[in-house]
Amino acid sequence: MNHKIAPSLLAADFLHLEQEIEMINNSDADWLHMDIMDGVFVPNISFGFPVIDAIKPVLKKPMDVHLMVVEPQKFIHDIAQSGVYLMNVHYEACTHLHRTIYGIKQEGMKAGVTLNPHTPISLLEDIIQDVDMVLLMSVNPGFGGQPFIEHSVEKTARLKDMINRKGLHTLIEVDGGVNKETAKRLLTAGADVLVTGSYIFKAPNPQQAIKELKDL
Ligand code: DX5
Ligand code: ZN
């Protein structure tokens, strides 16, 4: 019951964003997960600064931003200016990940590193002590509503072991195909934060769906 739920805005109704944010504000959600895509790092384009800046004044929850862009270091300052709490960058998009992580922290944000489904956690061995969170992708990034990749449960458990072995308190967030059934198994494996898009926003009662995930 200590875990956090981060609904993914990507699955929201963009014609009625204000109502969707109100729904999040009045729910048990802990963070709002925002997926920024550039059409280069991933084969899709989502939304960017105008949407983040419009939402910020009405949102009562911290923003957890997931950058699916090449050269994410270029946007650290602007993301911080938008009032973001936690900035996730992809391991696969950062040549100088250590510098990027410290750049994010210097701007006053929490820093997360994200792994694609094929990227092994062993690559975190020399950076995990510097990040606040690891975001494991349980689908290939770029689209909501995809089926959960089963291997992610075991990957979560191995990452949890690495964190414990090093005596760290790094959070594990998992993103993609999360529903009540996969959520339960991810939490048992050691996940701390669950991102959930279509399962929440397409539910007949999104606030109830959030509560059910929170109560697991
Ligand atoms: C995918 C995004 C996810 C997505 C999850 O690239 O990173 O955050 O919105 O959506 P669901 O929960 O529908 O798989
Ligand atoms: Zn995401």
mmCIF file of N, CA and C and ligand atoms in Angstrom, residues 8 10 33-37 64-68 88 90 114 135 137 141 173 175-176 195, ligand 2:
data_model
loop_
_atom_site.group_PDB
_atom_site.id
_atom_site.type_symbol
_atom_site.label_atom_id
_atom_site.label_comp_id
_atom_site.label_asym_id
_atom_site.label_seq_id
_atom_site.Cartn_x
_atom_site.Cartn_y
_atom_site.Cartn_z
ATOM 1 N N SER A 8 -1.231 7.886 -16.897
ATOM 2 C CA SER A 8 -0.538 8.450 -18.060
ATOM 3 C C SER A 8 -1.499 9.282 -18.894
ATOM 4 N N LEU A 10 -1.386 10.361 -21.736
ATOM 5 C CA LEU A 10 -1.497 9.986 -23.149
ATOM 6 C C LEU A 10 -2.860 9.384 -23.486
ATOM 7 N N HIS A 33 1.724 11.155 -15.011
ATOM 8 C CA HIS A 33 2.795 10.739 -15.926
ATOM 9 C C HIS A 33 2.534 11.387 -17.287
ATOM 10 N N MET A 34 3.551 12.061 -17.843
ATOM 11 C CA MET A 34 3.378 12.763 -19.118
ATOM 12 C C MET A 34 4.425 12.282 -20.115
ATOM 13 N N ASP A 35 3.948 11.763 -21.235
ATOM 14 C CA ASP A 35 4.800 11.136 -22.248
ATOM 15 C C ASP A 35 5.095 12.104 -23.385
ATOM 16 N N ILE A 36 6.344 12.487 -23.513
ATOM 17 C CA ILE A 36 6.731 13.409 -24.583
ATOM 18 C C ILE A 36 7.508 12.630 -25.653
ATOM 19 N N MET A 37 7.004 12.651 -26.881
ATOM 20 C CA MET A 37 7.589 11.854 -27.977
ATOM 21 C C MET A 37 7.933 12.763 -29.149
ATOM 22 N N ASP A 64 5.426 13.722 -13.488
ATOM 23 C CA ASP A 64 6.444 12.709 -13.760
ATOM 24 C C ASP A 64 6.560 12.662 -15.287
ATOM 25 N N VAL A 65 7.609 13.292 -15.818
ATOM 26 C CA VAL A 65 7.705 13.439 -17.267
ATOM 27 C C VAL A 65 8.642 12.389 -17.860
ATOM 28 N N HIS A 66 8.161 11.728 -18.898
ATOM 29 C CA HIS A 66 8.892 10.644 -19.561
ATOM 30 C C HIS A 66 9.253 11.126 -20.967
ATOM 31 N N LEU A 67 10.531 11.450 -21.148
ATOM 32 C CA LEU A 67 10.974 11.981 -22.434
ATOM 33 C C LEU A 67 11.394 10.857 -23.375
ATOM 34 N N MET A 68 10.634 10.679 -24.441
ATOM 35 C CA MET A 68 11.002 9.707 -25.473
ATOM 36 C C MET A 68 11.488 10.509 -26.662
ATOM 37 N N ASN A 88 12.380 11.800 -16.502
ATOM 38 C CA ASN A 88 12.921 10.509 -16.939
ATOM 39 C C ASN A 88 13.536 10.643 -18.324
ATOM 40 N N HIS A 90 15.727 8.370 -21.391
ATOM 41 C CA HIS A 90 16.043 6.992 -21.786
ATOM 42 C C HIS A 90 17.544 6.744 -21.781
ATOM 43 N N THR A 114 15.363 5.561 -17.838
ATOM 44 C CA THR A 114 14.369 4.642 -18.399
ATOM 45 C C THR A 114 15.050 3.597 -19.278
ATOM 46 N N LEU A 135 12.913 3.699 -14.511
ATOM 47 C CA LEU A 135 11.628 3.448 -15.169
ATOM 48 C C LEU A 135 11.819 2.288 -16.145
ATOM 49 N N MET A 137 10.395 -0.010 -18.990
ATOM 50 C CA MET A 137 9.322 -0.071 -19.978
ATOM 51 C C MET A 137 8.844 -1.520 -20.109
ATOM 52 N N PRO A 141 8.205 1.647 -26.135
ATOM 53 C CA PRO A 141 7.664 2.993 -25.989
ATOM 54 C C PRO A 141 7.151 3.564 -27.317
ATOM 55 N N GLU A 173 9.815 2.292 -11.236
ATOM 56 C CA GLU A 173 8.531 2.592 -11.875
ATOM 57 C C GLU A 173 8.391 1.674 -13.089
ATOM 58 N N ASP A 175 6.055 0.916 -16.668
ATOM 59 C CA ASP A 175 5.207 1.672 -17.595
ATOM 60 C C ASP A 175 4.843 0.833 -18.815
ATOM 61 N N GLY A 176 3.539 0.594 -18.984
ATOM 62 C CA GLY A 176 3.049 -0.076 -20.187
ATOM 63 C C GLY A 176 2.262 -1.333 -19.884
ATOM 64 N N VAL A 195 2.710 3.138 -13.721
ATOM 65 C CA VAL A 195 2.109 4.040 -14.705
ATOM 66 C C VAL A 195 0.953 3.280 -15.344
HETATM 67 ZN ZN ZN B 2 5.507 6.701 -20.239
#
